Short mmCIF file of C-alpha atoms in Angstrom, two decimals:
data_model
loop_
_atom_site.label_atom_id
_atom_site.label_comp_id
_atom_site.label_asym_id
_atom_site.label_seq_id
_atom_site.Cartn_x
_atom_site.Cartn_y
_atom_site.Cartn_z
CA MET F 1 -37.54 -38.31 -7.61
CA THR F 2 -36.21 -36.36 -4.59
CA GLN F 3 -37.93 -33.03 -4.10
CA LEU F 4 -35.59 -30.17 -4.98
CA ASN F 5 -35.09 -27.56 -2.29
CA ILE F 6 -34.76 -24.16 -3.94
CA LEU F 7 -31.95 -23.26 -1.56
CA ASP F 8 -29.96 -26.28 -2.74
CA LEU F 9 -29.98 -24.70 -6.19
CA PHE F 10 -28.99 -21.21 -5.08
CA GLN F 11 -26.26 -22.03 -2.61
CA GLY F 12 -24.99 -18.50 -2.14
CA ILE F 13 -28.36 -17.64 -0.62
CA ALA F 14 -28.49 -20.97 1.23
CA THR F 15 -25.15 -20.34 2.92
CA LEU F 16 -26.34 -16.88 3.94
CA ALA F 17 -29.44 -18.42 5.51
CA ALA F 18 -27.35 -21.04 7.31
CA ALA F 19 -24.65 -18.67 8.55
CA GLU F 20 -24.47 -17.36 12.09
CA PRO F 21 -25.56 -13.70 12.41
CA THR F 22 -22.02 -12.30 12.59
CA ILE F 23 -21.01 -13.99 9.33
CA LEU F 24 -24.36 -13.19 7.69
CA PHE F 25 -24.12 -9.46 8.32
CA GLY F 26 -20.38 -9.51 7.68
CA ARG F 27 -20.88 -10.99 4.22
CA ILE F 28 -23.62 -8.51 3.34
CA PHE F 29 -21.52 -5.59 4.59
CA LEU F 30 -18.47 -6.73 2.63
CA MET F 31 -20.53 -7.18 -0.55
CA LEU F 32 -21.85 -3.63 -0.22
CA LEU F 33 -18.36 -2.33 0.62
CA GLY F 34 -16.99 -4.01 -2.48
CA LEU F 35 -19.59 -2.31 -4.65
CA LEU F 36 -18.78 1.02 -2.98
CA LEU F 37 -15.06 0.58 -3.74
CA ILE F 38 -15.87 -0.06 -7.40
CA TYR F 39 -17.99 3.08 -7.55
CA LEU F 40 -15.40 5.27 -5.81
CA GLY F 41 -12.65 3.85 -7.98
CA GLN F 42 -14.62 4.52 -11.15
CA LYS F 43 -15.32 8.09 -10.00
CA GLY F 44 -11.62 8.68 -9.33
CA VAL F 45 -12.12 9.27 -5.60
CA LEU F 46 -9.99 6.18 -4.86
CA GLU F 47 -7.19 4.56 -6.84
CA ALA F 48 -9.06 2.75 -9.60
CA LEU F 49 -6.23 0.39 -10.58
CA LEU F 50 -6.35 -1.27 -7.18
CA MET F 51 -9.84 -0.58 -5.89
CA ILE F 52 -11.92 -1.83 -8.84
CA PRO F 53 -10.51 -5.39 -8.94
CA MET F 54 -10.36 -5.42 -5.14
CA GLY F 55 -13.98 -4.27 -4.82
CA LEU F 56 -15.31 -6.81 -7.32
CA GLY F 57 -13.27 -9.59 -5.72
CA MET F 58 -14.57 -8.63 -2.28
CA ALA F 59 -18.21 -8.55 -3.40
CA THR F 60 -17.98 -11.76 -5.42
CA VAL F 61 -16.17 -13.91 -2.85
CA ASN F 62 -18.76 -13.06 -0.20
CA ALA F 63 -21.58 -13.80 -2.62
CA GLY F 64 -20.04 -17.04 -3.94
CA VAL F 65 -19.96 -19.08 -0.72
CA LEU F 66 -21.19 -22.65 -1.15
CA PHE F 67 -21.40 -25.91 0.75
CA LEU F 68 -18.32 -28.10 0.37
CA GLN F 69 -17.61 -31.55 1.75
CA ALA F 70 -19.19 -32.50 5.09
CA GLY F 71 -21.38 -29.40 5.01
CA LYS F 72 -18.43 -27.03 5.41
CA MET F 73 -18.89 -23.61 3.84
CA GLY F 74 -16.23 -22.18 1.55
CA THR F 75 -15.42 -20.79 -1.88
CA LEU F 76 -13.63 -21.90 -5.03
CA PHE F 77 -11.27 -18.91 -5.05
CA LEU F 78 -8.50 -19.65 -2.55
CA ASP F 79 -7.84 -20.87 0.97
CA PRO F 80 -5.32 -18.61 2.76
CA LEU F 81 -5.44 -20.78 5.88
CA ALA F 82 -4.15 -23.94 4.19
CA SER F 83 -0.79 -24.59 5.82
CA SER F 84 0.21 -28.23 5.58
CA THR F 85 1.79 -29.46 2.35
CA ASP F 86 -1.10 -31.82 1.62
CA ASP F 87 -3.70 -29.08 2.18
CA VAL F 88 -1.84 -26.60 -0.04
CA VAL F 89 -1.43 -29.12 -2.88
CA THR F 90 -5.11 -30.03 -2.63
CA GLN F 91 -6.15 -26.38 -2.80
CA LEU F 92 -3.84 -25.78 -5.76
CA GLN F 93 -5.89 -28.34 -7.66
CA ILE F 94 -9.24 -26.82 -6.69
CA ASN F 95 -9.06 -23.06 -6.27
CA TRP F 96 -8.24 -21.01 -9.34
CA LEU F 97 -6.47 -18.16 -7.49
CA GLN F 98 -4.58 -20.49 -5.14
CA PRO F 99 -1.49 -20.70 -7.42
CA ILE F 100 -1.19 -16.90 -7.49
CA TYR F 101 -1.66 -16.64 -3.72
CA THR F 102 0.68 -19.52 -2.85
CA LEU F 103 3.41 -18.94 -5.43
CA ALA F 104 3.40 -15.14 -5.74
CA PHE F 105 1.46 -13.49 -2.91
CA SER F 106 2.27 -15.27 0.35
CA ASN F 107 6.03 -15.31 -0.35
CA GLY F 108 6.38 -11.62 -1.21
CA LEU F 109 7.08 -12.14 -4.93
CA ILE F 110 4.20 -9.95 -6.03
CA ALA F 111 5.46 -7.20 -3.69
CA CYS F 112 8.86 -7.34 -5.38
CA LEU F 113 7.25 -7.23 -8.84
CA VAL F 114 5.25 -4.13 -7.86
CA PHE F 115 8.42 -2.53 -6.47
CA LEU F 116 10.28 -3.38 -9.69
CA GLY F 117 7.60 -1.63 -11.72
CA ILE F 118 7.52 1.34 -9.34
CA GLY F 119 11.30 1.64 -9.65
CA THR F 120 11.00 2.24 -13.39
CA LEU F 121 8.72 5.21 -12.64
CA LEU F 122 11.03 6.83 -10.08
CA ASP F 123 13.25 9.68 -11.16
CA VAL F 124 15.81 9.73 -8.35
CA GLY F 125 17.09 13.03 -9.75
CA TYR F 126 14.39 14.78 -7.69
CA VAL F 127 15.99 13.36 -4.54
CA MET F 128 19.55 14.09 -5.69
CA GLN F 129 18.70 17.74 -6.41
CA ARG F 130 17.22 18.35 -2.94
CA PRO F 131 18.60 15.50 -0.82
CA PHE F 132 18.46 17.07 2.65
CA ARG F 133 14.98 18.57 2.44
CA SER F 134 13.59 15.44 0.78
CA MET F 135 15.07 13.04 3.34
CA PHE F 136 14.11 15.31 6.26
CA LEU F 137 10.46 15.26 5.15
CA ALA F 138 10.61 11.52 4.52
CA ILE F 139 11.80 10.91 8.08
CA CYS F 140 9.01 13.15 9.41
CA GLY F 141 6.56 11.07 7.35
CA GLU F 142 7.43 7.99 9.41
CA LEU F 143 5.75 9.44 12.50
CA GLY F 144 2.80 7.09 12.04
CA THR F 145 5.01 4.02 12.29
CA LEU F 146 6.65 5.34 15.46
CA VAL F 147 3.28 6.14 17.06
CA ALA F 148 1.36 3.03 15.98
CA PHE F 149 3.96 0.54 17.23
CA PRO F 150 3.72 1.34 20.97
CA LEU F 151 -0.02 1.98 20.62
CA GLY F 152 -0.47 -1.52 19.22
CA VAL F 153 1.39 -3.02 22.17
CA MET F 154 -0.74 -0.94 24.58
CA MET F 155 -3.88 -2.24 22.83
CA GLY F 156 -2.87 -5.83 23.52
CA LEU F 157 -1.12 -6.92 20.34
CA PRO F 158 2.05 -9.01 20.65
CA VAL F 159 5.15 -6.97 19.85
CA LYS F 160 5.74 -8.49 16.40
CA GLN F 161 2.11 -8.06 15.37
CA ALA F 162 2.15 -4.45 16.55
CA ALA F 163 5.33 -3.76 14.57
CA ALA F 164 3.96 -5.36 11.40
CA THR F 165 0.76 -3.31 11.68
CA ALA F 166 2.72 -0.13 12.37
CA THR F 167 4.42 -0.40 8.96
CA ILE F 168 1.09 0.66 7.45
CA GLY F 169 2.17 4.15 8.52
CA GLY F 170 4.83 4.12 5.81
CA ALA F 171 2.03 3.90 3.22
CA ASP F 172 4.03 1.45 1.14
CA GLY F 173 1.90 -1.58 0.32
CA PRO F 174 4.66 -4.01 -0.74
CA MET F 175 6.59 -3.23 2.44
CA VAL F 176 3.49 -3.89 4.59
CA LEU F 177 3.03 -7.20 2.82
CA PHE F 178 6.70 -8.09 3.20
CA ALA F 179 7.00 -7.11 6.88
CA SER F 180 3.81 -8.87 7.91
CA LEU F 181 4.94 -12.09 6.21
CA ILE F 182 8.13 -12.08 8.27
CA LEU F 183 6.90 -10.74 11.61
CA ALA F 184 3.27 -11.83 11.90
CA PRO F 185 2.36 -14.54 9.38
CA GLU F 186 -0.51 -15.69 11.62
CA ILE F 187 -2.41 -12.45 10.90
CA PHE F 188 -0.78 -11.73 7.54
CA VAL F 189 -4.10 -11.70 5.69
CA PRO F 190 -5.96 -9.08 7.79
CA ILE F 191 -2.86 -6.85 8.13
CA THR F 192 -2.33 -6.85 4.36
CA VAL F 193 -6.00 -6.27 3.56
CA VAL F 194 -6.29 -3.43 6.08
CA GLY F 195 -3.04 -1.88 4.85
CA TYR F 196 -3.98 -1.84 1.17
CA LEU F 197 -7.57 -0.80 1.86
CA TYR F 198 -6.36 2.24 3.76
CA LEU F 199 -3.67 3.03 1.19
CA GLY F 200 -6.44 3.36 -1.37
CA LEU F 201 -8.39 5.61 0.97
CA THR F 202 -5.47 8.03 1.42
CA TYR F 203 -6.02 9.24 -2.11
CA GLY F 204 -9.51 10.42 -1.18
CA GLY F 205 -8.94 11.36 2.47
CA TYR F 206 -5.65 13.25 2.53
CA PRO F 207 -6.94 16.35 0.68
CA TYR F 208 -9.42 16.96 3.50
CA LEU F 209 -6.70 16.48 6.12
CA ILE F 210 -4.43 18.97 4.34
CA LYS F 211 -7.20 21.57 4.23
CA MET F 212 -7.86 21.08 7.94
CA VAL F 213 -4.21 21.59 8.91
CA VAL F 214 -2.89 24.07 6.33
CA PRO F 215 -4.80 27.35 5.73
CA LYS F 216 -5.45 28.42 2.17
CA ARG F 217 -2.94 31.29 2.21
CA LEU F 218 -0.16 28.81 2.98
CA ARG F 219 -1.45 26.24 0.51
CA ALA F 220 -1.19 28.94 -2.16
CA ILE F 221 2.53 29.61 -1.61
CA GLN F 222 4.41 29.49 -4.89
CA MET F 223 7.86 27.95 -4.53
CA PRO F 224 10.60 30.43 -5.49
CA ALA F 225 12.61 29.80 -8.63
CA GLU F 226 15.82 27.94 -7.90
CA TYR F 227 18.77 26.69 -9.88
CA THR F 228 19.11 22.92 -9.84
CA ARG F 229 21.92 21.24 -11.70
CA PRO F 230 20.65 18.65 -14.21
CA ILE F 231 21.40 15.13 -12.98
CA SER F 232 22.72 12.82 -15.70
CA ALA F 233 21.51 9.27 -16.22
CA GLY F 234 24.97 8.00 -15.27
CA GLU F 235 24.84 9.81 -11.93
CA LYS F 236 21.39 8.40 -11.23
CA MET F 237 22.64 4.88 -11.97
CA ILE F 238 25.62 5.33 -9.64
CA PHE F 239 23.25 6.57 -6.93
CA ALA F 240 20.94 3.58 -7.44
CA VAL F 241 23.77 1.04 -7.37
CA LEU F 242 25.42 2.51 -4.27
CA ALA F 243 22.11 2.94 -2.44
CA CYS F 244 21.05 -0.64 -3.25
CA VAL F 245 24.33 -2.20 -2.11
CA LEU F 246 24.70 -0.02 1.00
CA LEU F 247 21.12 -0.47 2.18
CA SER F 248 21.27 -4.23 1.52
CA LEU F 249 24.51 -4.39 3.51
CA LEU F 250 22.90 -2.56 6.43
CA PHE F 251 19.45 -4.18 6.26
CA PRO F 252 19.68 -7.59 4.50
CA VAL F 253 16.14 -8.52 5.53
CA ALA F 254 14.78 -5.96 3.05
CA ALA F 255 17.37 -6.66 0.34
CA PRO F 256 14.82 -8.24 -2.07
CA LEU F 257 12.79 -5.03 -2.07
CA PHE F 258 15.88 -2.82 -2.34
CA LEU F 259 17.03 -4.87 -5.32
CA ALA F 260 13.62 -4.69 -6.97
CA VAL F 261 13.12 -0.93 -6.68
CA PHE F 262 16.70 0.08 -7.58
CA LEU F 263 16.83 -2.41 -10.44
CA GLY F 264 13.79 -0.63 -11.81
CA VAL F 265 15.60 2.71 -11.45
CA ILE F 266 18.67 1.33 -13.27
CA VAL F 267 16.54 -0.08 -16.09
CA ARG F 268 14.93 3.35 -16.46
CA GLU F 269 18.24 5.21 -16.61
CA SER F 270 20.28 2.72 -18.63
CA GLY F 271 18.18 3.00 -21.78
CA LEU F 272 17.00 -0.64 -21.73
CA ASN F 273 13.79 0.30 -23.48
CA TYR F 274 12.42 -3.23 -23.89
CA PHE F 275 12.84 -3.94 -20.17
CA TYR F 276 11.50 -0.51 -19.29
CA ASP F 277 8.33 -1.07 -21.33
CA LEU F 278 7.90 -4.55 -19.83
CA PHE F 279 8.39 -3.58 -16.19
CA SER F 280 6.61 -0.21 -16.26
CA ASN F 281 3.57 -1.57 -18.09
CA GLN F 282 2.87 -5.30 -18.19
CA ILE F 283 4.69 -6.27 -14.98
CA LEU F 284 3.56 -3.31 -12.87
CA TYR F 285 -0.05 -3.23 -14.02
CA GLY F 286 -0.40 -7.01 -14.17
CA ALA F 287 0.98 -7.39 -10.64
CA THR F 288 -1.21 -4.52 -9.40
CA PHE F 289 -4.30 -6.08 -10.96
CA PHE F 290 -3.76 -9.49 -9.39
CA LEU F 291 -2.72 -7.87 -6.12
CA GLY F 292 -6.03 -6.02 -5.96
CA LEU F 293 -8.02 -9.07 -7.04
CA VAL F 294 -6.38 -11.39 -4.50
CA LEU F 295 -6.78 -8.80 -1.74
CA GLY F 296 -10.48 -8.55 -2.55
CA VAL F 297 -10.90 -12.32 -2.53
CA LEU F 298 -9.11 -12.50 0.83
CA CYS F 299 -11.92 -10.36 2.25
CA GLU F 300 -14.21 -13.36 2.64
CA ALA F 301 -16.14 -12.90 5.89
CA ASN F 302 -14.90 -16.08 7.57
CA THR F 303 -11.31 -15.00 6.95
CA ILE F 304 -11.47 -11.26 7.54
CA LEU F 305 -13.64 -11.35 10.69
CA HIS F 306 -10.60 -12.07 12.82
CA PRO F 307 -11.02 -10.98 16.46
CA LYS F 308 -8.02 -8.65 16.09
CA VAL F 309 -9.21 -6.96 12.91
CA LEU F 310 -10.84 -4.07 14.80
CA ILE F 311 -7.49 -3.29 16.46
CA LEU F 312 -5.75 -3.49 13.08
CA LEU F 313 -8.34 -1.15 11.56
CA VAL F 314 -7.84 1.43 14.30
CA LEU F 315 -4.04 1.16 14.23
CA GLY F 316 -3.89 1.33 10.44
CA ILE F 317 -5.89 4.53 10.16
CA LEU F 318 -4.02 6.11 13.09
CA ALA F 319 -0.69 5.20 11.52
CA LEU F 320 -1.59 6.86 8.22
CA ILE F 321 -3.07 9.94 9.91
CA PHE F 322 0.01 10.46 12.08
CA SER F 323 2.34 9.89 9.13
CA ALA F 324 0.47 12.58 7.19
CA LEU F 325 0.62 14.91 10.17
CA GLY F 326 4.33 14.17 10.59
CA GLY F 327 4.98 15.08 6.97
CA LEU F 328 2.98 18.28 7.30
CA ILE F 329 4.83 19.18 10.51
CA GLY F 330 8.05 18.72 8.56
CA GLY F 331 6.63 20.99 5.87
CA TYR F 332 5.84 23.64 8.48
CA ILE F 333 9.38 23.41 9.88
CA LEU F 334 10.82 24.04 6.42
CA TYR F 335 8.31 26.88 5.97
CA TRP F 336 9.60 28.58 9.12
CA VAL F 337 13.27 27.89 8.35
CA SER F 338 12.86 29.37 4.85
CA GLY F 339 11.22 32.51 6.16
CA GLY F 340 7.79 31.63 4.78
CA LYS F 341 8.92 30.67 1.29
CA TYR F 342 8.37 26.90 1.53
CA ASN F 343 4.91 25.44 0.89
CA PRO F 344 4.13 23.15 3.86
CA VAL F 345 1.74 21.03 1.78
CA ILE F 346 4.81 19.39 0.22
CA GLY F 347 5.21 17.50 3.51
CA ILE F 348 2.21 15.26 2.77
CA ALA F 349 4.17 13.74 -0.12
CA ALA F 350 6.62 12.27 2.42
CA VAL F 351 4.00 9.57 2.96
CA SER F 352 5.43 7.24 0.35
CA CYS F 353 2.35 6.19 -1.58
CA VAL F 354 4.19 6.81 -4.88
CA PRO F 355 3.17 8.88 -6.76
CA LYS F 356 -0.30 9.37 -5.28
CA THR F 357 0.56 11.65 -2.37
CA ALA F 358 2.76 13.84 -4.58
CA LYS F 359 -0.19 14.23 -6.96
CA VAL F 360 -2.52 14.93 -4.05
CA ALA F 361 -0.17 17.69 -2.83
CA GLN F 362 -0.01 19.32 -6.25
CA LYS F 363 -3.79 19.05 -6.73
CA VAL F 364 -4.58 20.69 -3.39
CA VAL F 365 -2.05 23.48 -4.01
CA SER F 366 -3.41 24.09 -7.52
CA GLU F 367 -6.89 24.55 -6.09
CA ALA F 368 -5.54 27.37 -3.92
CA ASN F 369 -3.20 28.84 -6.54
CA LYS F 370 -3.30 27.55 -10.10
CA ASN F 371 0.15 29.00 -10.80
CA ALA F 372 1.92 27.26 -7.93
CA ILE F 373 4.06 24.27 -8.99
CA ILE F 374 5.34 22.07 -6.17
CA LEU F 375 5.43 18.69 -7.91
CA PRO F 376 9.25 18.46 -8.30
CA HIS F 377 9.69 19.09 -4.57
CA ALA F 378 6.86 16.70 -3.71
CA LEU F 379 8.32 13.93 -5.85
CA GLY F 380 11.66 14.30 -4.09
CA ALA F 381 9.97 13.76 -0.71
CA ASN F 382 7.81 11.00 -2.18
CA ILE F 383 10.71 8.96 -3.55
CA SER F 384 12.71 9.52 -0.36
CA GLY F 385 9.71 8.17 1.52
CA VAL F 386 10.04 4.85 -0.29
CA ILE F 387 13.62 4.54 0.96
CA THR F 388 12.90 5.58 4.56
CA THR F 389 9.86 3.29 4.76
CA ALA F 390 12.01 0.33 3.75
CA ILE F 391 14.67 1.34 6.28
CA PHE F 392 12.22 1.77 9.16
CA ALA F 393 10.51 -1.54 8.42
CA ALA F 394 13.86 -3.30 8.03
CA VAL F 395 15.02 -1.95 11.41
CA LEU F 396 11.85 -3.26 13.09
CA VAL F 397 12.16 -6.66 11.42
CA SER F 398 15.88 -6.99 12.18
CA ILE F 399 15.47 -6.10 15.87
CA LEU F 400 12.38 -8.21 16.51
CA ARG F 401 13.57 -11.26 14.60
CA ALA F 402 16.72 -11.26 16.69
CA GLY F 403 14.75 -10.74 19.89
#
């Protein structure tokens, strides 16, 4: 009988021992990072819906590396680098998450499903009641995209890769996924992982940024009472239909996402309760769960340790910081224009991480003044941010695809 090597039995440890130092320490770091994401998600510091499945997937995929044929190391989760038809079909028969990645993730379907669910949660009445202020802040909140794009080119990224990474500044995960698929499929995996990882971190990091930029006396400003005409469901549907058709006419490359989000709005306002319950619950949360899980599994060290990942990490965080600063600058401009009656914290909600940044704005303001209510204003900027993010990304994609 052949003597059994203990490492042959525990292959996760064996592959660690056999890995080169970069991969060894990378796997250990990613396992620990995954556990940290779970903890921070459970504590409510980060977005639990995304971070908990992502963290467990990240930790597990880096622990579950084994020896495959011809001594090659890999996992039984998925292979994002399979490109030929034969390789993809083979992986579909082996890896249990490969069907979700191939048939729903890498073609943008899961992004559209998330947008469809988000659409059912959007009350466009907040935008229609304050259209100019909301859209002004939303445009200011795209500063990160405008800054990160040239910075990426200066840091050595090809133009299309820099543009895809810059869309992280819009803080809209499905749009990052969609734009990177079209502009930079060769680094689609690291861009998407970096984008969603940072989007989760905004929930925990933005409150500190707000407090650094906006003094407490301004954070405590209570918005003055104002008369806003109630917006009927019919008017909201007309707005959604016209916006969807017009934006699709102008920017066809983003039409699938426009259709998804505005279809969700129409389902919400048309009284289709069965569809509303389906899209706002099962579809949205199911897609979010598998999105987080697949993103975590994509963080396998051999895949994520791309030589350009450091640049993507730097650009991603800069994009989100400058977008937040742009929104807050917009908030300050409205504060000055209004004679000191407008709370500048509302500007952070222009970063379109719906509805997280609107909630962050209200939470920070409530800490300074428990009687101050800014959520309706913040939601207007937040929802407008979804639209402007799609427009900015569509402009980049349209120009660079034609170039």
